[in-house]
mmCIF file of C-alpha atoms in Angstrom:
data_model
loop_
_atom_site.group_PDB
_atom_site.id
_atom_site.type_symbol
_atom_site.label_atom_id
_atom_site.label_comp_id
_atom_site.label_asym_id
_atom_site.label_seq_id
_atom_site.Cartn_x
_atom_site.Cartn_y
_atom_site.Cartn_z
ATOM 1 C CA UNK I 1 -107.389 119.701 87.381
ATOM 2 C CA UNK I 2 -108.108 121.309 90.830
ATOM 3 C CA UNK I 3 -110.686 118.159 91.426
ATOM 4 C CA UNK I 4 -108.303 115.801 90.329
ATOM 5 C CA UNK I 5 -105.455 116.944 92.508
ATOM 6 C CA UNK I 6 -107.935 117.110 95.637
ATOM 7 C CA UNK I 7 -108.901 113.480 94.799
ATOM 8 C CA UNK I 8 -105.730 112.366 94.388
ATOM 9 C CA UNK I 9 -104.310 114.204 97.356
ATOM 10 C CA UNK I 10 -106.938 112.481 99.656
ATOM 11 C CA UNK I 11 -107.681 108.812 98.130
ATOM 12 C CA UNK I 12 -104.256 108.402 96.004
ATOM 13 C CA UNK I 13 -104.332 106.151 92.370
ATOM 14 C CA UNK I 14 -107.697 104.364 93.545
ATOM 15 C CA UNK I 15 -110.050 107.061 92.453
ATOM 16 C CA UNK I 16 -111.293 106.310 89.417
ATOM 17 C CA UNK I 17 -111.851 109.098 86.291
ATOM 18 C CA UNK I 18 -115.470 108.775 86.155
ATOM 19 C CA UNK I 19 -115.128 109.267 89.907
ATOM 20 C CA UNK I 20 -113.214 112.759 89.423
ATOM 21 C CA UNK I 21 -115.648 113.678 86.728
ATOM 22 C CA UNK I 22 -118.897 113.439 89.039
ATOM 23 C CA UNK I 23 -117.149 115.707 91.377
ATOM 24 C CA UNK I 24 -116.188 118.177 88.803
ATOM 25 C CA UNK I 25 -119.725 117.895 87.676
ATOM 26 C CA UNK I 26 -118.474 117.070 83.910
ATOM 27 C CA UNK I 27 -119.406 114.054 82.042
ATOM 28 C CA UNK I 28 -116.938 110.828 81.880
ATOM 29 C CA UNK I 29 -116.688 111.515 78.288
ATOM 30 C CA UNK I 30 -114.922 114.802 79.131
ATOM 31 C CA UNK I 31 -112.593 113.508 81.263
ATOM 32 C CA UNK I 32 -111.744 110.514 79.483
ATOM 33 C CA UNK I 33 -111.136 112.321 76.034
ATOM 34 C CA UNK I 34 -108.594 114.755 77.537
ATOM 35 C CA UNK I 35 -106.932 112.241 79.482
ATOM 36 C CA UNK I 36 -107.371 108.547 78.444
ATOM 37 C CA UNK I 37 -105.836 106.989 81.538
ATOM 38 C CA UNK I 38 -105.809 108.025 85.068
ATOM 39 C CA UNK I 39 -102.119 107.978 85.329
ATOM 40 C CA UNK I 40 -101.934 110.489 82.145
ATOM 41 C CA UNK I 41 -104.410 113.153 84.350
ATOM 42 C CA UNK I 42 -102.079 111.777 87.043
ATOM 43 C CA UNK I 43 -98.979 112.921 85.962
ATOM 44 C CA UNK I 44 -100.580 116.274 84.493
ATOM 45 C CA UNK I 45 -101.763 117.206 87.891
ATOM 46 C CA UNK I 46 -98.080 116.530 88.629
ATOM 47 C CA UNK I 47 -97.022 118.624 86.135
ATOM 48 C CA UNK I 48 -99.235 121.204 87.257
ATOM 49 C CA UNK I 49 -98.330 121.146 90.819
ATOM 50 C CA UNK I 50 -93.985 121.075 90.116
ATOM 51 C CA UNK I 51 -95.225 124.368 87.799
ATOM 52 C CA UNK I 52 -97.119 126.298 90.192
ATOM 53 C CA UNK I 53 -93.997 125.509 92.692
ATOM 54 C CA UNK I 54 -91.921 126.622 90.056
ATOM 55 C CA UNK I 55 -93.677 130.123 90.049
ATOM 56 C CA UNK I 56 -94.033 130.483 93.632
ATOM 57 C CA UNK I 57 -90.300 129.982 93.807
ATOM 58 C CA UNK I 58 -89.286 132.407 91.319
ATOM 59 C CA UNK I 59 -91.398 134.475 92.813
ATOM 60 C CA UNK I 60 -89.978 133.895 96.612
ATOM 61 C CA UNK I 61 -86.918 134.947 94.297
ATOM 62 C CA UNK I 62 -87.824 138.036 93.115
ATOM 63 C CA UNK I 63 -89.131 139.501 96.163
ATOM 64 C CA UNK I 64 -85.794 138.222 98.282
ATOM 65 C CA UNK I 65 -83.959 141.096 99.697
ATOM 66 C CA UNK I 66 -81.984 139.243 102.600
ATOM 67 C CA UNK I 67 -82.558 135.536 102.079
ATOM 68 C CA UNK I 68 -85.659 135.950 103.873
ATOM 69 C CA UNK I 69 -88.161 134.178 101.538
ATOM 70 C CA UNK I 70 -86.205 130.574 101.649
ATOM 71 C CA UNK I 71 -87.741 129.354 104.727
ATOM 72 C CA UNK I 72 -91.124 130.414 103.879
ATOM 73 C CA UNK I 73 -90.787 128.126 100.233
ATOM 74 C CA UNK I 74 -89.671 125.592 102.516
ATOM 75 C CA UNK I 75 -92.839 125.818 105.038
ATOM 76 C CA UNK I 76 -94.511 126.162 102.560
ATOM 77 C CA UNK I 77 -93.611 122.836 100.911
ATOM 78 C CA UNK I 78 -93.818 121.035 103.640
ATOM 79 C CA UNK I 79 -96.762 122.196 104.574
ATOM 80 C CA UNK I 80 -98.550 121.187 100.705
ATOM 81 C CA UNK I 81 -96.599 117.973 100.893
ATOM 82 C CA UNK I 82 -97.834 116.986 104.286
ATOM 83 C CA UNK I 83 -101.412 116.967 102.681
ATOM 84 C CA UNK I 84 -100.642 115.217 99.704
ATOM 85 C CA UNK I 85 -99.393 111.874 99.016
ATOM 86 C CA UNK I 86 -96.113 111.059 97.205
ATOM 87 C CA UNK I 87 -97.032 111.885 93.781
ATOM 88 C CA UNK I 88 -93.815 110.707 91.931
ATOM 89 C CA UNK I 89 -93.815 107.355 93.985
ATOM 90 C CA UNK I 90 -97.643 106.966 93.317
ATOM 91 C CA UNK I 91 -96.460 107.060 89.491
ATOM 92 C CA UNK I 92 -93.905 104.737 89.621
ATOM 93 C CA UNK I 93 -95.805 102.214 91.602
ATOM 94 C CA UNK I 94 -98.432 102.620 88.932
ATOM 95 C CA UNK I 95 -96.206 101.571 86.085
ATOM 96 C CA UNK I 96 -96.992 105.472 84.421
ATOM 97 C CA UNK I 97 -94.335 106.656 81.908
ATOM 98 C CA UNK I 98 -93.195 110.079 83.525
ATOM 99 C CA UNK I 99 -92.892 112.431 80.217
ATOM 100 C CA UNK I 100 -90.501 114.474 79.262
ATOM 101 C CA UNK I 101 -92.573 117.924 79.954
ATOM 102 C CA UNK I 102 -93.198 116.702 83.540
ATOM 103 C CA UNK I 103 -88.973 115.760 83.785
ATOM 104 C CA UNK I 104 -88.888 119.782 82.561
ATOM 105 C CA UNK I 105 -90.832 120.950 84.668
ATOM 106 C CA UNK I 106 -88.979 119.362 87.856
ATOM 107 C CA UNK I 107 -85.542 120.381 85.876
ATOM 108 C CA UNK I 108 -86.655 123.908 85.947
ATOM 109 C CA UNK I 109 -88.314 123.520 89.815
ATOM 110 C CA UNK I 110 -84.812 122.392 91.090
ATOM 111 C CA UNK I 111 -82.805 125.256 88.932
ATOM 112 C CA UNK I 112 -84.652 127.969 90.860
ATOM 113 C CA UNK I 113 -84.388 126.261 93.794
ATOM 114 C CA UNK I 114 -81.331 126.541 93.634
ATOM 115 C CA UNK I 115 -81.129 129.561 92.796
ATOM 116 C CA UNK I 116 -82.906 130.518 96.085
ATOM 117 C CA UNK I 117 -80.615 128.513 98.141
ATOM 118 C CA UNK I 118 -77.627 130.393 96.727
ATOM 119 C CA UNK I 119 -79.806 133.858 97.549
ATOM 120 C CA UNK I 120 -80.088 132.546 101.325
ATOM 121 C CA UNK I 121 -76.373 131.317 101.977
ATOM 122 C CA UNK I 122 -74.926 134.237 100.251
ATOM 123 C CA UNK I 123 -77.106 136.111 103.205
ATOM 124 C CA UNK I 124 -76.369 134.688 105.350
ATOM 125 C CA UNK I 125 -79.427 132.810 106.285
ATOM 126 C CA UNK I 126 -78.648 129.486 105.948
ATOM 127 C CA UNK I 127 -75.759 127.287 106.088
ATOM 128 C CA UNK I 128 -73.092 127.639 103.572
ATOM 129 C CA UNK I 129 -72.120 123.539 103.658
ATOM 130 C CA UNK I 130 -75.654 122.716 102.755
ATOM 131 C CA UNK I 131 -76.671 121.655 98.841
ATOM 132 C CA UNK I 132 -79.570 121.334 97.361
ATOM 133 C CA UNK I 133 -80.072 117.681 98.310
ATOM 134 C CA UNK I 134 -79.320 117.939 101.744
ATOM 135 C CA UNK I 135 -82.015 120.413 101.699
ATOM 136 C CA UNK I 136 -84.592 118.135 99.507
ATOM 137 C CA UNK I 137 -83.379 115.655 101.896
ATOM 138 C CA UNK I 138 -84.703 117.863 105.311
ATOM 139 C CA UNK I 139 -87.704 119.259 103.623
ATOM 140 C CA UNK I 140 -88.605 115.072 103.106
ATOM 141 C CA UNK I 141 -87.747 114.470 106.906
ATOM 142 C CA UNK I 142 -89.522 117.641 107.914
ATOM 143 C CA UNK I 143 -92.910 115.999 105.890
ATOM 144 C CA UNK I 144 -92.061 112.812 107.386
ATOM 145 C CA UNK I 145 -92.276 114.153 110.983
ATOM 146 C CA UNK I 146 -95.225 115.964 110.394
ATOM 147 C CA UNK I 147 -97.541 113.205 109.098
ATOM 148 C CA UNK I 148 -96.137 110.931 111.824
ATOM 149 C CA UNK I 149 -97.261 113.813 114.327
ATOM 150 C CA UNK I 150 -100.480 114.956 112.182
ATOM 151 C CA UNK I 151 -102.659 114.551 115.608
ATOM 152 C CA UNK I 152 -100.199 117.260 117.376
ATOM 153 C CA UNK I 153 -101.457 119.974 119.230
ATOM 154 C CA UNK I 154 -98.648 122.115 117.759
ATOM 155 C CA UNK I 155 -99.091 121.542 113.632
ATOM 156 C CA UNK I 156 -96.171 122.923 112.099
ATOM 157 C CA UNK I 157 -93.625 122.427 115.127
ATOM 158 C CA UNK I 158 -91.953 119.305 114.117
ATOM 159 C CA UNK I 159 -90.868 120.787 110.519
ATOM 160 C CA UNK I 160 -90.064 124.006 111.539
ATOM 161 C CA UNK I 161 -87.342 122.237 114.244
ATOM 162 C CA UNK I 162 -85.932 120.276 111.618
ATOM 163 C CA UNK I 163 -85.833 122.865 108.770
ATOM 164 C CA UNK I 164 -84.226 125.003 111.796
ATOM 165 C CA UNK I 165 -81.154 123.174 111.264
ATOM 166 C CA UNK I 166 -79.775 124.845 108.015
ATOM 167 C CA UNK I 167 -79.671 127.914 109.768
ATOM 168 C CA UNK I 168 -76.013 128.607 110.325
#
């Protein structure tokens, strides 16, 4: 999965399986009985990815004691989305059925999510007139800006100036 996400991440839907394979230094035959179709190890790296978030958000969570940990998910976000393409889109684009495990596993990514958000306004650490898509909305402009500024000097800078803005 790891090898599949760093292809994907760097070369998108145009890597083939037998491609991903070689670099996981498994046979085609592996890869292609677990996964029949690119877009089906696709979507599970998906899957995989929306999961881990999931954990590292409950876990951001758990170790909250003033709001503190909501701008470090969102860095942090950013930060993995800025060196990975649009996996959702990539999907779509490539006519893959999304299932309903991988629509769970975003379900249960945006219910702790918001979750944290509530955590960090009710400390006082970020706006209070700020929802979850607003936020979705400024983590996407804060990946924009950093891919359009991915030669800068100052990596990081860009996001952290627009994520600034849902401090109260």
């Amino acid at each position: 999965m790891e090898t599949a996400s760093q292809a994907f991440a760097t070369e998108g839907l145009g890597v083939s399986l037998d491609e991903i394979a070689r670099r996981a230094g498994v046979g085609p035959g592996t890869v292609h009985r677990h996964f029949p179709t690119k877009e089906t190890l696709y979507e599970a790296v998906v899957a995989n990815h929306l999961e881990q978030l999931t954990v590292q958000a409950r876990e951001a969570l758990l170790a909250d004691q003033a709001g503190s940990a909501f701008f470090p998910f969102l860095r942090r976000l950013v930060r993995e989305a800025s060196t990975k393409q649009d996996l959702t889109d990539a999907l779509a684009r490539a006519g893959a059925v999304v299932t309903d495990s991988t629509r769970q596993a975003a379900v249960q990514l945006q219910q702790i999510f918001a979750e944290l958000l509530a955590h960090a306004q009710d400390a006082g650490v970020v706006r209070i007139d700020v929802d979850n898509e607003d936020v979705q909305a400024m983590v996407l402009a804060a990946v924009t800006g950093e891919r359009r500024r991915a030669d800068s000097a100052r990596p990081g800078r860009l996001a952290n100036l627009v994520l600034d803005s849902l401090r109260p």
